[in-house]
Amino acid sequence: MAPHWFSNHVAYTMAKYGMSMCVLGMAKEFESANIAVNALWPRTAIFTAAMEMLTGKESDQFSRKPEIMADAAYAILSKEPKQQSGKFLIDDEVLTAEGITDLKQYACVPENADKLMPDFFLDVAPEKLVEFAAEGSHAASLKKPQADAAGGKIEGLFKKIESMLSEEIVRKTGAVYEFKVKGEEAGTWFADLKNGTGKVGKGNPPSTADAVLTMDSKHFFDMFTGKLKPANAFMTGKLKISGDLQKAMKLEKLMGGLKAKLKLAGLTLFITGASRGIGKAIALKAARDGANIVLAAKTAEPHPKLPGTIYTAAAEIEAAGGKALPCIVDVRSEEAVRAAVKKAVATFGGIDILINNASAISLTPTEETDMKRYDLMHNINTRGTFLVSKECLPYLRRSRHAHILNISPPLNMEPHWFSNHVAYTMAKYGMSMCVLGMAREYESANISVNALWPRTIVFTAAVEMLHGKEGYSYARKPEIMADAAYAILSRPPGVSTGRFFIDDEVLAEEGVKDFEQYACVPGNALILTPDIFVNEKKAKL
């Protein structure tokens, strides 16, 4: 699951890994039926029409013939089913185990047998493939993208601070600061909190600084995001101050005020599946900051079994202090998604945060999963997440606070998470693979892409459908996911990306100790039902 195998072709990787997930699930599911399920993959490029398309006509010079895969497959299929199942086999390793020592016979050009082009998905740097790529071939896409000229985390932080300045902050502070930043993002910055409504920027301050602060870029960032207090930084030598020490220490109050304000006020969140459950809880949490919420969901009319519509949710968001834009959206429809994105941009001027929350679930074994249900899960979970992300990304690129957060699980590849519901696991893991790929692909664009998943079941309509009303007593409220999402989304982009967060771990890091408040029945806080895809339970929580 190395991110670089996702970043430049996440859609293909998800599709190919879906085949491999079938192996994990079906091998376990049909073990007792004595059915062997395995995978075979080549170590090097195999010269086929597909390989010629990817790397050019000359790629036969550095490829093997299809016969090596045929011989390896023959060796595998000749074994008794019970001998091996659930294995991911490499062609030349299979043949070596069979006693074959002459692998040169499989090279298209035997003289090049020792310098063949490695195939995708093996433990080799993707740049190795580029070395063999013909000019203009698809393999050129594997080259690492150049970094954007958008600047680093500190520049983004100053831009955010600039948007929050006010006469009140200037009146309370009354000082001009110069920041000499060392390390990865070295440079000089200033904050004029003495004149007018304040001003920040790169370079020397417009007037003589009252205090000059020198520190490493990492410590500087931690100080401005509330992780490091200025007084503590000074006492431990992480911060050096020259000039008016008393005015320098005013930063402590300033940072406290900015930390409270550097949240989601004025930002636009596009949330799928936001009419109820976790999606609505996240929307309401952001609305209390004064955020703009685009509710992208299907329920426009009251449902006989499910609470709420996009319009009732919109009313709650407005009442909470946010601005709401309800949009009727089926994430399977390109037209509907595209229209909602355009309407969001026309209404609010852009999109800063995307929450891919819409999901479909059916925990059925392979032979009991009809293809209509399979397609529903994959079209909503995997394809829907990819589609909505794709349509939002041009606007996320323009945002100074760009986040994508998928409500999807950590990629736990233990077979038992596949064996009884391989179709659902593949669909849900597709959302998580989007995280791996897009986090790497858009790293240079300063867009954070992460996943969030609950440790225990969260009582929603989907959980009630699976566990019945009695599931309520052993579940947590959606608010735990909302609070965890808020903590993640409040961080400046680039601080963490490509991460798979668990709700209570995020909150524990934020200093939350009372998790009983999130239990539907507080007396059951220690005997909650664990969610799927999570193995360990943190005893301290």
Coordinates of C-alpha atoms in Angstrom, one line a residue:
M1 CA 0.0 0.0 0.0
A2 CA 2.8 2.4 -0.8
P3 CA 1.3 5.8 -1.6
H4 CA 3.4 6.4 -4.8
W5 CA 1.5 3.5 -6.5
F6 CA -1.7 5.5 -6.1
S7 CA -0.7 9.1 -6.6
N8 CA -0.6 9.3 -10.4
H9 CA -3.2 6.7 -11.3
V10 CA -5.4 6.2 -8.2
A11 CA -8.4 5.1 -10.3
Y12 CA -6.4 2.3 -12.0
T13 CA -4.8 1.2 -8.7
M14 CA -8.1 1.0 -6.9
A15 CA -9.5 -1.1 -9.7
K16 CA -6.5 -3.5 -9.8
Y17 CA -6.3 -3.7 -6.0
G18 CA -10.0 -4.6 -6.0
M19 CA -9.1 -7.8 -7.8
S20 CA -6.5 -8.5 -5.1
M21 CA -9.0 -7.8 -2.3
C22 CA -11.2 -10.5 -3.9
V23 CA -8.3 -12.9 -3.2
L24 CA -8.1 -11.9 0.4
G25 CA -11.8 -12.2 1.0
M26 CA -12.7 -15.2 -1.1
A27 CA -9.7 -17.3 0.1
K28 CA -10.9 -17.0 3.6
E29 CA -14.6 -17.3 2.8
F30 CA -14.2 -20.5 0.7
E31 CA -11.4 -22.1 2.7
S32 CA -13.7 -24.7 4.1
A33 CA -14.9 -25.5 0.6
N34 CA -11.4 -26.4 -0.5
I35 CA -11.3 -23.7 -3.1
A36 CA -7.9 -22.1 -3.6
V37 CA -7.9 -18.4 -4.4
N38 CA -4.6 -16.8 -5.3
A39 CA -3.1 -13.9 -7.2
L40 CA -0.2 -13.9 -9.7
W41 CA 1.8 -10.8 -10.8
P42 CA 4.9 -10.3 -12.9
R43 CA 8.2 -9.0 -11.5
T44 CA 9.1 -7.3 -14.7
A45 CA 7.2 -5.8 -17.6
I46 CA 5.6 -8.3 -19.9
F47 CA 5.5 -7.2 -23.5
T48 CA 1.8 -7.0 -24.4
A49 CA -0.3 -4.5 -26.2
A50 CA -1.0 -2.7 -22.9
M51 CA 2.7 -2.5 -22.1
E52 CA 3.5 -1.1 -25.6
M53 CA 0.8 1.6 -25.0
L54 CA 2.3 2.5 -21.6
T55 CA 6.0 2.6 -22.4
G56 CA 6.4 2.7 -26.1
K57 CA 7.3 0.2 -28.9
E58 CA 10.9 -0.1 -27.7
S59 CA 9.8 -1.6 -24.3
D60 CA 10.2 -5.1 -25.7
Q61 CA 13.9 -4.5 -25.3
F62 CA 13.5 -4.5 -21.6
S63 CA 10.5 -6.9 -21.1
R64 CA 9.8 -10.6 -20.6
K65 CA 7.5 -12.7 -22.8
P66 CA 4.0 -13.7 -21.6
E67 CA 5.2 -17.3 -21.4
I68 CA 6.8 -16.6 -18.0
M69 CA 3.3 -15.9 -16.6
A70 CA 1.9 -18.9 -18.3
D71 CA 4.5 -21.2 -16.8
A72 CA 4.0 -19.7 -13.3
A73 CA 0.3 -20.0 -13.5
Y74 CA 0.6 -23.6 -14.6
A75 CA 2.8 -24.4 -11.6
I76 CA 0.2 -22.8 -9.3
L77 CA -2.8 -24.4 -10.8
S78 CA -1.2 -27.8 -10.8
K79 CA -1.1 -27.9 -7.0
E80 CA -3.8 -29.4 -4.8
P81 CA -6.2 -26.6 -3.7
K82 CA -5.4 -27.1 0.0
Q83 CA -1.7 -26.5 -0.5
Q84 CA -1.9 -22.7 -0.9
S85 CA -4.7 -20.1 -0.9
G86 CA -4.8 -16.4 -0.2
K87 CA -1.3 -16.0 -1.6
F88 CA 0.1 -13.1 -3.7
L89 CA 2.7 -14.8 -5.9
I90 CA 5.4 -13.3 -8.2
D91 CA 6.1 -15.1 -11.5
D92 CA 9.8 -15.7 -11.2
E93 CA 9.6 -16.7 -7.5
V94 CA 7.1 -19.4 -8.4
L95 CA 9.4 -20.8 -11.1
T96 CA 12.5 -20.6 -8.9
A97 CA 10.6 -22.6 -6.3
E98 CA 9.9 -25.1 -9.1
G99 CA 13.6 -25.5 -9.8
I100 CA 13.9 -23.3 -12.9
T101 CA 17.2 -21.6 -12.9
D102 CA 17.3 -20.3 -16.5
L103 CA 15.1 -17.2 -16.5
K104 CA 17.0 -15.6 -19.4
Q105 CA 14.8 -17.7 -21.7
Y106 CA 11.8 -15.5 -20.9
A107 CA 13.5 -12.2 -21.8
C108 CA 12.4 -10.8 -25.2
V109 CA 16.0 -9.8 -25.7
P110 CA 18.1 -12.3 -23.7
E111 CA 21.1 -10.0 -23.6
N112 CA 19.0 -7.6 -21.5
A113 CA 17.9 -10.2 -19.0
D114 CA 19.7 -8.4 -16.2
K115 CA 18.3 -4.9 -16.9
L116 CA 14.6 -5.5 -17.3
M117 CA 12.0 -3.0 -16.5
P118 CA 10.3 -3.6 -13.2
D119 CA 6.5 -3.8 -13.1
F120 CA 4.1 -1.7 -11.0
F121 CA 3.2 -2.4 -7.4
L122 CA 6.5 -4.1 -6.4
D123 CA 9.0 -2.8 -3.9
V124 CA 10.8 -0.6 -6.4
A125 CA 10.9 3.1 -6.8
P126 CA 8.5 4.2 -9.6
E127 CA 11.3 6.4 -11.1
K128 CA 12.8 3.1 -12.2
L129 CA 9.9 2.7 -14.6
V130 CA 10.4 6.2 -16.0
E131 CA 14.0 5.3 -17.0
F132 CA 12.6 2.9 -19.5
A133 CA 9.7 5.1 -20.7
A134 CA 9.7 6.3 -24.3
E135 CA 9.2 10.0 -24.7
G136 CA 5.5 10.9 -24.5
S137 CA 4.4 7.5 -23.2
H138 CA 2.1 7.0 -20.2
A139 CA 4.9 6.0 -18.0
A140 CA 6.1 9.6 -18.0
S141 CA 3.2 10.3 -15.6
L142 CA 5.1 8.5 -12.9
K143 CA 7.6 11.3 -12.6
K144 CA 7.3 13.1 -9.3
P145 CA 5.3 16.3 -9.9
Q146 CA 7.1 19.6 -9.4
A147 CA 6.1 21.6 -6.3
D148 CA 3.6 24.4 -6.7
A149 CA 4.8 27.9 -6.3
A150 CA 2.1 28.5 -3.7
G151 CA 4.6 28.5 -0.8
G152 CA 4.8 26.5 2.4
K153 CA 2.9 26.1 5.6
I154 CA 4.1 29.4 7.1
E155 CA 3.1 31.5 4.1
G156 CA -0.4 29.9 4.2
L157 CA -0.5 30.6 8.0
F158 CA 0.3 34.3 7.5
K159 CA -2.4 34.5 4.8
K160 CA -4.9 33.0 7.2
I161 CA -3.8 35.4 10.0
E162 CA -4.2 38.3 7.6
S163 CA -7.8 37.5 6.9
M164 CA -8.5 37.5 10.6
L165 CA -6.9 40.9 11.5
S166 CA -9.1 43.6 13.1
E167 CA -8.8 47.0 14.7
E168 CA -9.5 45.3 18.0
I169 CA -6.5 43.0 17.8
V170 CA -4.4 46.0 16.8
R171 CA -5.7 48.0 19.8
K172 CA -5.0 45.2 22.2
T173 CA -1.5 44.4 20.9
G174 CA 0.0 47.7 19.8
A175 CA 3.3 46.3 18.6
V176 CA 5.2 45.6 15.4
Y177 CA 6.9 42.1 15.2
E178 CA 9.6 40.8 13.0
F179 CA 10.0 37.1 12.6
K180 CA 13.3 35.6 11.5
V181 CA 12.5 32.0 10.6
K182 CA 15.2 29.4 10.2
G183 CA 15.1 25.8 8.9
E184 CA 13.0 24.4 6.1
E185 CA 11.0 27.5 5.4
A186 CA 13.6 30.1 6.2
G187 CA 12.8 33.7 5.7
T188 CA 11.8 37.0 7.3
W189 CA 8.1 37.8 8.1
F190 CA 6.4 40.7 9.9
A191 CA 3.2 41.4 11.7
D192 CA 2.2 45.0 12.1
L193 CA -0.3 45.0 15.0
K194 CA 0.2 48.6 15.8
N195 CA -1.2 50.6 12.8
G196 CA -4.6 50.7 11.2
T197 CA -6.3 47.3 11.0
G198 CA -3.0 45.5 11.0
K199 CA -0.9 44.0 8.3
V200 CA 1.3 40.9 7.9
G201 CA 3.6 39.7 5.1
K202 CA 7.0 38.5 4.0
G203 CA 10.0 40.6 4.3
N204 CA 11.0 43.4 6.7
P205 CA 8.3 45.3 8.6
P206 CA 7.2 48.7 7.2
S207 CA 8.3 50.4 10.4
T208 CA 10.9 49.5 13.1
A209 CA 10.0 46.4 14.9
D210 CA 9.3 46.5 18.7
A211 CA 10.4 42.9 19.0
V212 CA 12.4 40.6 16.8
L213 CA 11.7 36.9 17.3
T214 CA 14.0 34.2 15.9
M215 CA 13.1 30.5 15.7
D216 CA 13.0 27.4 13.6
S217 CA 10.1 27.1 11.1
K218 CA 8.6 24.0 12.9
H219 CA 8.5 25.7 16.3
F220 CA 7.2 28.9 14.7
F221 CA 4.3 26.9 13.2
D222 CA 3.6 25.1 16.4
M223 CA 3.5 28.5 18.3
F224 CA 1.0 30.0 15.9
T225 CA -1.3 26.9 15.9
G226 CA -1.4 26.8 19.7
K227 CA 0.8 23.8 20.2
L228 CA 3.6 25.8 21.7
K229 CA 3.2 28.8 24.0
P230 CA 5.5 31.7 23.4
A231 CA 6.6 31.9 27.0
N232 CA 7.5 28.2 27.0
A233 CA 9.3 28.5 23.7
F234 CA 11.4 31.4 25.1
M235 CA 12.2 29.6 28.4
T236 CA 13.4 26.5 26.5
G237 CA 15.5 28.3 24.0
K238 CA 13.3 27.5 21.0
L239 CA 12.5 31.2 20.7
K240 CA 15.0 34.1 20.9
I241 CA 13.8 37.6 21.4
S242 CA 15.5 40.9 21.0
G243 CA 13.8 44.3 21.7
D244 CA 10.7 44.8 23.9
L245 CA 10.3 41.5 25.8
Q246 CA 7.0 42.6 27.4
K247 CA 5.5 43.3 23.9
A248 CA 6.8 40.1 22.6
M249 CA 5.0 38.2 25.4
K250 CA 1.8 39.8 24.2
L251 CA 1.9 37.2 21.5
E252 CA 0.6 34.6 24.0
K253 CA -2.7 36.3 24.2
L254 CA -2.7 37.1 20.6
M255 CA -2.1 33.4 19.7
G256 CA -4.8 32.3 22.1
G257 CA -7.3 34.6 20.3
L258 CA -6.1 33.6 16.9
K259 CA -6.3 29.9 17.7
A260 CA -9.9 30.3 18.6
K261 CA -10.6 32.1 15.4
L262 CA -8.4 30.1 13.0
K263 CA -11.1 27.5 12.6
L264 CA -13.8 27.2 10.0
A265 CA -15.4 30.7 10.0
G266 CA -16.2 31.8 6.5
L267 CA -15.0 28.6 4.9
T268 CA -17.2 26.6 2.5
L269 CA -17.7 22.9 3.2
F270 CA -19.2 20.5 0.6
I271 CA -20.6 17.5 2.4
T272 CA -22.1 14.5 0.8
G273 CA -24.8 12.6 2.7
A274 CA -25.3 15.6 4.9
S275 CA -29.1 15.3 5.5
R276 CA -28.7 13.1 8.6
G277 CA -26.2 11.1 10.8
I278 CA -22.5 11.8 10.7
G279 CA -22.7 14.2 7.7
K280 CA -25.2 16.4 9.4
A281 CA -23.4 16.4 12.7
I282 CA -20.2 17.6 11.0
A283 CA -22.2 20.3 9.2
L284 CA -23.7 21.6 12.4
K285 CA -20.3 21.7 14.1
A286 CA -18.9 23.8 11.3
A287 CA -22.0 25.9 11.2
R288 CA -21.5 27.1 14.8
D289 CA -18.3 28.7 13.5
G290 CA -20.2 30.5 10.8
A291 CA -19.1 28.2 8.0
N292 CA -20.9 27.9 4.7
I293 CA -22.4 24.4 4.2
V294 CA -23.3 22.8 0.9
L295 CA -25.6 19.8 1.7
A296 CA -25.2 17.4 -1.1
A297 CA -27.7 14.5 -0.5
K298 CA -30.6 12.7 -2.1
T299 CA -33.4 13.1 0.4
A300 CA -35.5 16.1 -0.7
E301 CA -38.9 14.7 0.5
P302 CA -39.6 13.1 3.9
H303 CA -38.7 9.4 4.0
P304 CA -41.1 7.0 5.7
K305 CA -38.2 5.3 7.6
L306 CA -35.4 7.8 7.7
P307 CA -35.4 11.2 9.6
G308 CA -34.8 14.5 7.9
T309 CA -34.3 16.0 4.5
I310 CA -31.7 18.4 3.0
Y311 CA -34.1 21.2 3.8
T312 CA -34.7 20.4 7.4
A313 CA -30.9 20.0 7.8
A314 CA -30.4 23.3 6.1
A315 CA -32.8 25.0 8.6
E316 CA -30.8 23.5 11.5
I317 CA -27.5 24.8 10.0
E318 CA -28.9 28.3 9.6
A319 CA -30.2 28.2 13.2
A320 CA -26.7 27.2 14.4
G321 CA -25.2 30.3 12.7
G322 CA -24.0 28.9 9.4
K323 CA -25.1 29.5 5.8
A324 CA -26.7 26.5 4.1
L325 CA -27.1 25.6 0.4
P326 CA -29.2 22.4 0.0
C327 CA -28.5 20.6 -3.2
I328 CA -30.3 17.4 -4.4
V329 CA -27.4 15.2 -5.3
D330 CA -27.0 11.5 -6.2
V331 CA -23.2 11.0 -6.1
R332 CA -23.6 8.4 -8.9
S333 CA -24.6 11.2 -11.3
E334 CA -21.9 13.2 -12.9
E335 CA -24.4 15.9 -14.0
A336 CA -25.9 16.2 -10.5
V337 CA -22.4 16.5 -8.8
R338 CA -21.1 18.9 -11.4
A339 CA -24.2 21.1 -11.0
A340 CA -24.0 21.2 -7.2
V341 CA -20.3 22.1 -7.3
K342 CA -21.0 25.0 -9.8
K343 CA -23.9 26.2 -7.6
A344 CA -21.7 26.1 -4.5
V345 CA -19.0 28.1 -6.2
A346 CA -21.5 30.6 -7.6
T347 CA -23.1 31.0 -4.1
F348 CA -20.1 31.1 -1.8
G349 CA -17.2 31.9 -4.2
G350 CA -15.4 28.6 -3.9
I351 CA -15.0 25.4 -2.0
D352 CA -12.5 24.9 0.9
I353 CA -13.3 21.6 2.4
L354 CA -14.9 18.4 1.0
I355 CA -16.4 15.7 3.2
N356 CA -17.0 12.4 1.4
N357 CA -19.5 10.9 3.7
A358 CA -22.1 9.4 1.4
S359 CA -22.0 5.6 1.6
A360 CA -24.0 2.4 1.0
I361 CA -23.6 -0.8 3.0
S362 CA -24.6 -4.5 2.6
L363 CA -22.7 -7.0 4.8
T364 CA -23.4 -10.0 2.6
P365 CA -21.1 -12.9 1.6
T366 CA -20.0 -13.4 -2.0
E367 CA -22.7 -15.8 -3.2
E368 CA -25.5 -13.8 -1.5
T369 CA -24.4 -10.4 -3.0
D370 CA -26.5 -9.6 -6.1
M371 CA -24.7 -7.4 -8.6
K372 CA -27.2 -4.6 -8.3
R373 CA -26.3 -4.3 -4.6
Y374 CA -22.6 -4.6 -5.5
D375 CA -22.8 -1.9 -8.1
L376 CA -24.7 0.4 -5.7
M377 CA -22.0 0.1 -3.1
H378 CA -19.1 0.7 -5.5
N379 CA -20.9 3.5 -7.4
I380 CA -21.7 5.4 -4.2
N381 CA -18.6 4.6 -2.1
T382 CA -15.7 4.3 -4.4
R383 CA -16.9 6.0 -7.6
G384 CA -18.9 8.6 -5.8
T385 CA -15.9 9.6 -3.7
F386 CA -13.6 9.8 -6.7
L387 CA -16.2 11.8 -8.8
V388 CA -17.0 14.4 -6.1
S389 CA -13.3 14.8 -5.3
K390 CA -12.5 15.2 -9.0
E391 CA -15.1 17.9 -9.5
C392 CA -14.1 19.8 -6.3
L393 CA -10.4 19.7 -6.8
P394 CA -10.1 22.6 -9.2
Y395 CA -11.6 24.9 -6.5
L396 CA -9.8 23.2 -3.6
R397 CA -6.5 24.2 -5.5
R398 CA -7.5 27.8 -5.1
S399 CA -8.3 27.6 -1.4
R400 CA -5.9 28.6 1.4
H401 CA -7.5 26.0 3.6
A402 CA -8.0 23.0 1.4
H403 CA -9.0 19.7 2.9
I404 CA -10.6 16.4 1.8
L405 CA -11.9 14.2 4.5
N406 CA -13.3 10.7 3.6
I407 CA -15.4 8.9 6.2
S408 CA -13.6 5.6 5.5
P409 CA -11.6 3.1 7.4
P410 CA -7.9 2.4 7.8
L411 CA -6.6 -0.1 5.2
N412 CA -6.6 -3.1 7.5
M413 CA -5.7 -6.0 5.2
E414 CA -6.4 -8.8 7.5
P415 CA -8.5 -11.5 5.6
H416 CA -11.3 -11.7 8.2
W417 CA -12.3 -8.1 7.3
F418 CA -13.0 -9.3 3.8
S419 CA -14.2 -12.8 4.1
N420 CA -17.9 -12.3 5.1
H421 CA -18.5 -9.1 3.1
V422 CA -15.8 -8.7 0.5
A423 CA -18.0 -6.6 -1.8
Y424 CA -18.6 -4.0 0.9
T425 CA -15.0 -4.0 2.1
M426 CA -13.7 -3.4 -1.4
A427 CA -16.2 -0.5 -1.9
K428 CA -15.3 1.1 1.5
Y429 CA -11.5 0.5 1.0
G430 CA -11.9 2.3 -2.4
M431 CA -12.6 5.5 -0.5
S432 CA -9.5 4.9 1.6
M433 CA -7.4 4.2 -1.4
C434 CA -8.5 7.6 -2.7
V435 CA -6.8 9.0 0.4
L436 CA -3.5 7.3 -0.3
G437 CA -3.5 8.4 -3.9
M438 CA -4.8 11.9 -3.7
A439 CA -2.8 12.8 -0.6
R440 CA 0.4 12.1 -2.5
E441 CA -0.9 13.5 -5.8
Y442 CA -2.0 16.8 -4.3
E443 CA 0.7 17.2 -1.7
S444 CA 2.4 19.9 -3.7
A445 CA -0.9 21.8 -4.1
N446 CA -1.1 22.0 -0.3
I447 CA -4.4 20.0 -0.2
S448 CA -4.7 17.7 2.9
V449 CA -6.5 14.4 2.2
N450 CA -7.3 12.2 5.1
A451 CA -9.7 9.6 6.4
L452 CA -11.7 9.4 9.6
W453 CA -13.3 6.3 11.1
P454 CA -15.0 5.6 14.4
R455 CA -13.6 3.2 16.9
T456 CA -17.1 2.1 18.0
I457 CA -20.3 2.0 16.2
V458 CA -22.0 5.4 15.9
F459 CA -25.8 5.3 16.0
T460 CA -27.1 6.3 12.7
A461 CA -29.8 5.1 10.3
A462 CA -27.4 2.6 8.8
V463 CA -26.4 1.2 12.2
E464 CA -30.0 0.9 13.2
M465 CA -30.7 -1.0 10.0
L466 CA -27.8 -3.4 10.8
H467 CA -28.1 -3.8 14.5
G468 CA -31.7 -2.7 15.2
K469 CA -32.8 -0.2 17.8
E470 CA -31.0 -2.2 20.5
G471 CA -27.7 -1.1 18.9
Y472 CA -28.3 2.4 20.4
S473 CA -27.4 1.2 23.9
Y474 CA -23.9 0.2 22.9
A475 CA -23.1 3.0 20.4
R476 CA -21.7 6.5 20.5
K477 CA -23.4 9.6 19.1
P478 CA -22.5 11.1 15.7
E479 CA -21.1 14.1 17.6
I480 CA -17.8 12.2 18.4
M481 CA -17.1 12.0 14.6
A482 CA -18.1 15.7 14.2
D483 CA -15.8 16.8 17.0
A484 CA -12.9 14.7 15.5
A485 CA -13.6 16.0 12.0
Y486 CA -13.6 19.5 13.3
A487 CA -10.2 19.0 15.0
I488 CA -8.7 17.6 11.7
L489 CA -10.2 20.3 9.5
S490 CA -9.1 23.1 11.8
R491 CA -5.5 22.3 11.1
P492 CA -3.7 24.2 8.4
P493 CA -3.4 22.2 5.2
G494 CA -0.2 20.3 4.9
V495 CA 0.2 19.7 8.6
S496 CA -1.0 16.1 8.2
T497 CA -2.1 14.3 5.0
G498 CA -2.5 10.7 3.9
R499 CA -3.5 9.8 7.4
F500 CA -6.2 7.4 8.6
F501 CA -7.6 8.8 11.8
I502 CA -9.7 7.1 14.5
D503 CA -12.2 9.5 16.2
D504 CA -11.3 9.0 19.9
E505 CA -7.5 9.1 19.2
V506 CA -7.9 12.5 17.4
L507 CA -9.8 13.9 20.4
A508 CA -7.4 12.4 23.0
E509 CA -4.6 14.3 21.2
E510 CA -6.7 17.4 21.5
G511 CA -6.9 17.0 25.2
V512 CA -10.4 15.5 25.5
K513 CA -10.6 13.1 28.5
D514 CA -14.3 12.6 29.0
F515 CA -15.5 10.1 26.3
E516 CA -18.5 9.1 28.3
Q517 CA -20.2 12.2 27.0
Y518 CA -20.3 10.6 23.6
A519 CA -22.0 7.4 24.6
C520 CA -25.7 7.1 23.8
V521 CA -26.0 5.5 27.2
P522 CA -23.3 6.9 29.4
G523 CA -23.4 3.9 31.8
N524 CA -22.4 1.7 28.8
A525 CA -19.3 3.8 27.9
L526 CA -16.9 0.9 28.6
I527 CA -18.9 -1.8 26.8
L528 CA -19.5 -0.3 23.4
T529 CA -19.7 -2.3 20.2
P530 CA -16.5 -1.9 18.2
D531 CA -16.8 -0.9 14.6
I532 CA -15.5 -3.1 11.8
F533 CA -12.0 -2.6 10.4
V534 CA -10.5 -1.6 13.8
N535 CA -8.6 -4.3 15.7
E536 CA -7.4 -2.6 18.9
K537 CA -9.2 -0.8 21.6
K538 CA -7.3 1.8 23.5
A539 CA -7.6 0.9 27.1
K540 CA -7.1 4.5 28.2
L541 CA -10.1 5.7 26.3

